[in-house]
XYZ file of C-alpha atoms in Angstrom:
477
model
C 18.213 23.060 25.790
C 15.088 24.635 27.371
C 11.800 22.916 26.688
C 10.241 24.475 23.559
C 6.978 25.139 25.384
C 8.413 25.902 28.801
C 6.540 22.992 30.387
C 5.618 19.663 28.770
C 2.010 19.369 27.551
C -0.314 16.710 28.904
C -0.582 15.215 25.407
C 0.409 15.584 21.751
C -2.294 14.609 19.263
C -1.413 14.070 15.599
C -3.816 13.986 12.642
C -3.265 11.250 10.084
C -4.504 12.931 6.874
C -5.578 16.557 6.546
C -3.989 18.266 3.535
C -5.813 17.501 0.308
C -2.519 17.077 -1.538
C -1.426 14.362 0.894
C -4.774 12.576 0.602
C -4.421 12.555 -3.189
C -0.869 11.263 -2.841
C -2.084 8.442 -0.579
C -5.043 7.638 -2.813
C -7.714 8.012 -0.126
C -9.729 10.875 1.330
C -11.142 10.269 4.818
C -14.672 11.327 5.692
C -13.587 12.259 9.208
C -10.233 13.046 10.824
C -8.372 10.278 12.619
C -5.636 10.690 15.195
C -2.785 9.107 17.107
C -0.936 10.169 20.262
C 2.724 11.076 20.638
C 4.266 11.194 24.114
C 5.309 14.610 25.490
C 8.841 13.199 25.835
C 9.089 13.228 22.033
C 9.144 17.050 21.975
C 12.341 18.798 20.947
C 13.422 22.218 19.772
C 15.228 23.700 16.819
C 18.836 22.623 16.144
C 18.308 19.379 18.099
C 19.239 16.260 16.155
C 16.615 13.679 15.282
C 18.262 10.336 16.033
C 17.581 7.441 13.692
C 17.794 4.140 15.621
C 20.375 1.689 14.381
C 18.928 -0.889 12.045
C 16.288 1.536 10.760
C 16.586 2.927 7.243
C 13.177 4.544 6.683
C 13.466 7.752 8.730
C 10.508 9.868 7.660
C 9.972 13.612 8.028
C 6.625 15.428 7.879
C 6.527 19.215 8.006
C 3.417 20.254 9.942
C 1.642 23.164 11.595
C 1.396 22.707 15.364
C -1.412 24.257 17.402
C -0.852 24.913 21.101
C -4.044 25.016 23.163
C -4.435 28.112 25.334
C -7.669 27.484 27.213
C -9.418 24.334 28.333
C -11.589 22.892 25.560
C -14.393 20.493 26.364
C -17.329 19.903 23.995
C -16.814 23.100 22.024
C -18.474 23.825 18.690
C -16.495 24.034 15.422
C -17.067 27.773 15.116
C -15.563 28.200 18.595
C -12.623 25.800 18.225
C -10.049 28.334 17.010
C -10.643 30.517 20.079
C -9.052 27.816 22.216
C -5.778 27.924 20.235
C -3.174 30.219 21.822
C -0.094 29.631 19.712
C 0.871 28.350 16.258
C 4.311 27.042 15.376
C 6.209 24.812 12.968
C 6.704 21.102 13.652
C 8.287 17.995 12.210
C 6.270 14.834 12.838
C 9.248 12.503 12.469
C 9.193 8.720 12.632
C 10.711 5.449 11.452
C 8.550 3.278 9.220
C 10.726 0.282 10.126
C 8.874 -0.039 13.465
C 5.298 0.711 12.356
C 4.417 -2.981 12.293
C 5.240 -3.315 15.997
C 2.486 -0.945 17.148
C 0.175 -0.997 14.170
C -2.313 1.835 14.566
C -0.791 3.491 17.620
C 2.587 4.497 16.099
C 4.024 4.569 19.627
C 7.541 3.341 18.914
C 7.683 4.403 15.277
C 6.765 8.047 15.990
C 7.068 8.454 19.743
C 10.811 8.199 20.331
C 12.589 10.960 22.213
C 13.140 13.946 19.943
C 10.724 12.811 17.219
C 8.512 15.929 17.576
C 10.649 19.032 17.162
C 8.668 22.303 17.189
C 9.511 26.011 16.985
C 11.538 28.095 16.926
C 8.963 30.849 17.595
C 5.348 30.730 18.730
C 2.926 32.898 16.760
C -0.052 34.501 18.515
C -3.123 32.747 17.117
C -5.260 35.877 17.533
C -3.127 37.609 14.919
C -3.509 34.836 12.338
C -6.101 33.722 9.812
C -6.171 29.933 10.276
C -7.080 29.499 6.583
C -4.264 31.794 5.439
C -1.103 30.016 6.599
C 1.678 28.652 4.422
C 3.784 25.629 5.336
C 7.142 24.940 3.698
C 9.680 22.174 4.270
C 13.236 21.939 2.951
C 15.646 18.984 2.890
C 19.266 20.024 2.453
C 18.105 23.408 1.173
C 15.654 22.086 -1.429
C 11.928 22.809 -1.045
C 10.066 19.511 -0.795
C 6.742 20.651 0.710
C 4.840 23.865 0.020
C 1.129 24.134 0.779
C -1.464 26.415 2.331
C -4.196 25.879 4.904
C -7.009 26.832 2.546
C -6.646 23.284 1.181
C -7.231 21.472 4.492
C -9.791 18.694 4.610
C -10.555 19.560 8.233
C -9.993 23.184 9.341
C -8.280 23.812 12.657
C -11.455 24.818 14.500
C -13.116 21.567 13.446
C -10.185 19.531 14.760
C -10.396 21.189 18.175
C -14.164 20.687 18.288
C -13.984 17.074 17.135
C -11.372 16.141 19.717
C -13.158 18.025 22.501
C -16.279 15.893 22.109
C -14.562 13.120 24.044
C -11.094 14.375 25.053
C -10.565 17.436 27.227
C -7.857 19.606 25.713
C -5.774 21.303 28.386
C -3.659 24.467 28.065
C -0.299 23.558 26.523
C -1.605 20.520 24.632
C -0.250 20.241 21.092
C -2.158 19.272 17.963
C -0.117 18.315 14.881
C -2.470 19.119 12.044
C -1.229 16.889 9.222
C 1.396 17.089 6.513
C 1.030 18.020 2.820
C 2.340 16.027 -0.127
C 6.087 15.613 -0.393
C 6.964 13.937 2.898
C 9.605 11.302 2.313
C 12.738 9.666 3.736
C 15.929 11.264 5.079
C 19.221 9.820 6.295
C 21.942 10.749 8.790
C 23.693 13.874 7.562
C 20.529 15.404 6.077
C 19.011 18.632 7.394
C 15.239 19.124 7.594
C 13.838 22.645 7.895
C 10.211 23.716 8.404
C 8.641 27.168 8.421
C 5.074 28.413 8.953
C 3.911 31.936 8.190
C 1.258 34.142 6.637
C 3.385 36.581 4.673
C 3.657 38.978 7.600
C 4.537 36.761 10.518
C 6.830 33.721 10.574
C 7.718 31.022 13.053
C 11.267 31.233 11.774
C 12.894 28.126 10.392
C 12.814 24.962 12.519
C 16.115 23.224 11.762
C 16.848 19.634 12.741
C 19.769 17.544 11.474
C 19.335 13.795 11.149
C 21.860 11.703 13.060
C 22.455 8.023 13.708
C 22.204 6.425 17.125
C 25.524 5.649 18.771
C 24.424 2.232 19.989
C 22.471 -0.727 18.696
C 18.795 -1.010 19.489
C 18.428 -3.296 22.481
C 17.458 -6.835 21.457
C 14.627 -7.493 23.911
C 11.919 -5.710 21.918
C 10.631 -5.522 18.347
C 13.410 -5.029 15.820
C 13.281 -2.906 12.646
C 11.536 -4.588 9.759
C 10.310 -3.378 6.393
C 8.489 -4.638 3.364
C 7.671 -3.193 -0.033
C 4.456 -1.585 1.221
C 6.287 0.264 3.995
C 9.025 1.417 1.619
C 6.437 2.771 -0.802
C 4.542 4.460 2.039
C 7.706 5.999 3.474
C 8.970 7.466 0.205
C 5.545 8.667 -0.928
C 5.238 10.234 -4.365
C 9.028 10.272 -4.731
C 9.234 6.487 -4.638
C 10.035 4.740 -7.896
C 9.357 1.068 -7.141
C 11.446 -1.709 -8.532
C 9.464 -3.832 -10.990
C 7.632 -6.643 -9.257
C 8.523 -9.003 -12.081
C 11.482 -9.029 -14.449
C 10.150 -7.981 -17.849
C 12.023 -10.730 -19.721
C 10.517 -13.345 -17.423
C 7.070 -11.771 -17.793
C 7.426 -11.873 -21.589
C 8.487 -15.498 -21.341
C 5.396 -16.437 -19.346
C 3.183 -14.551 -21.790
C 4.729 -16.436 -24.695
C 3.522 -19.869 -23.568
C 0.070 -21.280 -22.972
C -1.369 -21.870 -19.525
C -2.061 -25.453 -20.584
C 1.639 -25.933 -21.298
C 2.623 -24.406 -17.971
C 0.160 -26.698 -16.219
C 1.677 -29.740 -17.916
C 5.201 -28.731 -16.954
C 4.170 -28.132 -13.352
C 2.580 -31.591 -13.245
C 5.844 -33.118 -14.505
C 7.531 -31.462 -11.519
C 5.117 -33.078 -9.076
C 2.824 -30.027 -8.802
C -0.539 -31.121 -10.259
C -2.710 -28.809 -8.121
C -1.583 -25.379 -9.307
C -4.643 -24.543 -11.408
C -7.227 -22.094 -10.090
C -10.273 -24.209 -10.923
C -13.611 -22.839 -12.024
C -12.553 -19.374 -13.189
C -12.830 -17.944 -16.686
C -11.927 -14.616 -18.265
C -14.518 -11.872 -18.534
C -13.351 -11.383 -22.128
C -11.924 -14.008 -24.482
C -8.401 -13.549 -25.751
C -7.187 -12.347 -22.356
C -3.550 -12.837 -21.402
C -2.493 -12.109 -17.833
C 0.879 -12.318 -16.069
C 1.635 -10.790 -12.689
C 2.574 -11.184 -9.057
C -0.028 -12.302 -6.516
C -1.453 -9.926 -3.931
C -4.097 -11.727 -1.902
C -7.476 -11.028 -0.291
C -9.442 -13.486 1.811
C -13.208 -13.483 2.341
C -14.840 -15.443 5.153
C -18.475 -16.603 5.334
C -20.976 -13.917 6.252
C -21.683 -13.348 9.926
C -24.122 -10.528 10.346
C -22.823 -9.516 13.786
C -19.300 -9.079 12.400
C -20.080 -7.430 9.083
C -20.462 -3.953 10.568
C -16.944 -4.217 11.985
C -15.175 -5.938 9.093
C -17.338 -5.305 6.053
C -17.951 -1.559 6.025
C -15.818 1.535 5.551
C -12.214 1.025 4.455
C -12.533 -2.744 4.762
C -10.062 -5.406 3.669
C -11.514 -5.480 0.138
C -10.880 -1.771 -0.378
C -7.520 -1.921 1.379
C -6.451 -4.722 -0.944
C -7.286 -2.547 -3.940
C -5.353 0.420 -2.540
C -2.368 -1.808 -1.740
C -1.981 -2.875 -5.378
C 1.202 -1.945 -7.191
C 1.884 -2.025 -10.922
C 2.253 -5.680 -11.889
C 0.123 -7.095 -9.084
C -2.647 -9.606 -9.715
C -5.248 -9.419 -6.962
C -6.190 -13.001 -6.051
C -9.434 -13.304 -4.078
C -10.373 -16.344 -2.019
C -14.171 -16.442 -1.845
C -14.431 -20.166 -1.058
C -15.748 -20.820 -4.618
C -19.057 -19.211 -3.599
C -20.306 -17.397 -6.695
C -23.682 -16.423 -5.208
C -22.482 -12.893 -4.386
C -20.207 -10.414 -6.091
C -16.626 -9.967 -4.877
C -15.673 -7.283 -7.414
C -17.591 -4.594 -9.301
C -16.811 -2.013 -11.931
C -15.679 0.792 -9.580
C -13.131 -1.297 -7.696
C -11.997 -2.892 -10.954
C -11.418 0.599 -12.343
C -9.435 1.553 -9.254
C -7.340 -1.627 -9.568
C -6.643 -0.695 -13.184
C -5.619 2.830 -12.150
C -3.274 1.358 -9.542
C -1.534 -0.531 -12.357
C -2.850 -4.009 -11.567
C -2.024 -6.709 -14.085
C -5.347 -8.409 -13.370
C -7.803 -9.826 -10.844
C -8.696 -13.431 -10.083
C -11.665 -14.395 -7.908
C -13.281 -17.777 -7.399
C -16.393 -15.849 -6.325
C -18.906 -13.808 -8.249
C -18.371 -10.761 -10.462
C -20.812 -7.825 -10.492
C -21.186 -5.358 -13.365
C -19.584 -7.902 -15.678
C -20.256 -5.965 -18.893
C -18.769 -2.762 -17.441
C -15.760 -4.656 -16.119
C -15.233 -6.273 -19.515
C -15.284 -2.833 -21.135
C -12.358 -1.701 -18.955
C -9.948 -4.099 -20.646
C -8.494 -5.179 -17.302
C -7.786 -8.936 -17.229
C -10.364 -10.368 -14.815
C -10.996 -14.065 -14.169
C -14.057 -14.996 -12.125
C -16.235 -17.877 -11.042
C -19.444 -16.458 -12.505
C -21.461 -13.299 -12.891
C -23.835 -12.344 -10.077
C -25.769 -9.145 -9.328
C -25.552 -9.292 -5.529
C -23.116 -7.323 -3.359
C -20.586 -9.241 -1.262
C -22.536 -8.705 1.981
C -24.986 -11.393 0.861
C -22.391 -14.108 1.429
C -18.961 -12.735 2.335
C -17.053 -10.730 4.921
C -13.782 -9.241 3.587
C -11.329 -10.369 6.237
C -7.631 -9.837 5.550
C -5.039 -9.169 2.869
C -1.508 -10.272 2.117
C -1.962 -13.794 3.502
C -1.872 -17.249 1.874
C -5.282 -18.048 0.394
C -7.069 -20.930 -1.320
C -8.458 -19.662 -4.632
C -10.245 -22.194 -6.800
C -8.606 -25.011 -4.878
C -5.067 -23.703 -5.375
C -2.874 -22.447 -2.552
C -1.662 -18.963 -3.466
C 0.976 -17.116 -1.479
C 1.684 -13.399 -1.855
C 4.518 -13.145 -4.372
C 3.541 -16.217 -6.400
C 3.368 -15.686 -10.151
C -0.095 -15.791 -11.705
C -0.620 -16.588 -15.392
C -3.959 -16.650 -17.203
C -5.393 -17.158 -20.679
C -8.628 -18.506 -22.158
C -7.980 -21.918 -20.581
C -7.882 -20.470 -17.062
C -5.351 -19.483 -14.433
C -2.299 -21.244 -13.046
C -0.023 -20.465 -10.082
C 3.739 -20.551 -10.708
C 6.289 -20.729 -7.860
C 8.751 -17.879 -8.532
C 11.845 -20.039 -8.102
C 10.686 -22.390 -10.886
C 9.614 -19.755 -13.384
C 12.759 -19.355 -15.484
C 13.364 -23.064 -16.108
C 9.625 -23.552 -16.571
C 9.543 -21.047 -19.436
C 12.434 -22.778 -21.179
C 10.795 -26.197 -20.891
C 7.409 -24.822 -21.953
C 8.932 -23.331 -25.088
C 10.577 -26.637 -25.928
C 7.289 -28.489 -25.363
C 5.399 -26.092 -27.613
C 8.107 -26.353 -30.286
C 7.700 -30.131 -30.277
C 3.928 -29.757 -30.459
C 4.199 -27.498 -33.513
C 6.272 -30.189 -35.216
C 3.808 -32.897 -34.210
C 0.871 -30.820 -35.442
C 2.506 -30.464 -38.866
C 3.023 -34.238 -39.100
C -0.543 -35.046 -38.033
C -1.884 -32.492 -40.517
C 0.138 -34.336 -43.156
C -1.581 -37.619 -42.332
C 0.821 -39.223 -39.836
C -0.445 -41.403 -37.000
C 0.035 -40.180 -33.434
C 1.527 -43.556 -32.481
C 5.114 -42.870 -31.412
C 4.732 -39.283 -32.536
C 2.639 -37.787 -29.723
C 4.348 -37.533 -27.340
C 7.516 -37.330 -29.430
C 9.181 -40.770 -29.491
C 12.731 -41.916 -30.428
C 11.706 -42.779 -33.973
C 10.870 -39.165 -34.698
C 13.767 -37.541 -32.859
C 16.107 -37.099 -35.868
C 13.272 -35.718 -38.007
C 12.377 -33.279 -35.266
C 15.968 -32.050 -34.868
C 16.264 -31.463 -38.603
C 12.942 -29.610 -38.510
C 14.269 -27.417 -35.691
C 17.301 -26.456 -37.784
C 14.997 -25.315 -40.524
C 12.870 -23.331 -38.094
C 15.878 -21.368 -36.880
C 17.168 -20.497 -40.362
């Protein structure tokens, strides 16, 4: 098939986030556009199949508006940027999320494979178009899944051209993919993706690309497809209905027993160091059960804080990575002389569905955080921001919080006595044994209240076993 542009461009530049609807879907709105490159060899035309590599299951589509540069652009002003656009057409910024980890940030293999940038079928003369008056629609198997207009862009087309031209010379034929609206998701072999751009008068026609499977395995000498829950959620977007992080029956079981009882049962299993020491709830009467998502702070180094501590740093990323049922566990090295969480990020964690937050560092805005009703356990209140002592470093890694080793995916349980870490594979039997322990303790409490000595009674000894079993029969009647 002839090349869709006649000759390959020198470069294809793609914008990460530009439609307001997509930014809202992702939960973040950038202050400035950011970009990645796709190789010219990824270009394809209409009717050409997009091939999903074997082993990949997260084949994503993104209907987009493609700009084709008509005249050399170098250090142009925003009001002049549109003049350098010669053509407008439809595009599909396709990719496989299964390989994003391999080139984190560059997207080279995940979005740069041959045929992953189909455009067309017709080029519209930019001089006949209002760049703020275009409509983009995408269909999957005949159903509209994306429908948005360019009056909602975060960064208008002229600004994109000007921004890029500050440092990168745009040559005639270069392609800019201008971002996708909400609704991008996952397709599979056998699906058909269609994209159209128009203004009510003129249309690019419908760009049609079937999804097909590769005929051979991906060669073994490079990175292999790999996914995790975060990538699945990112790939499916707003259409993703996540599986619960924690079985509700198990969660109810953990809520039904005291942290002190859980701690005792863990100690009996040779795990005496599972308590997160030194933390207490911001409000009394708090019960918390969830799955650990971790954030690690390192000691402040002023020369590194600008790089790691500002902007969308690890602290903010950790908040935005939270899923319903997560407990964010922060390792602040038990240094409570600076805040590690304030009311705004606590509110965002609550909106993300977090089951709670645990930090062995300081808590800012403690009264406002308490008013939210979000379970928060902390090492102490402090008015200072984190930059006084901490650099937010990384997320999703094993951490040491309050002296306890916490891995992502561990179960976290808290009440007025504190917080304990529960290995997931022990949780079910732990609940059963905790319930039995607490049943025995209710019996013992009744006997002590009636005047009995604790000798041979606490813990329950052989002499009291028959009385206890008879008491249990009465409790179940």
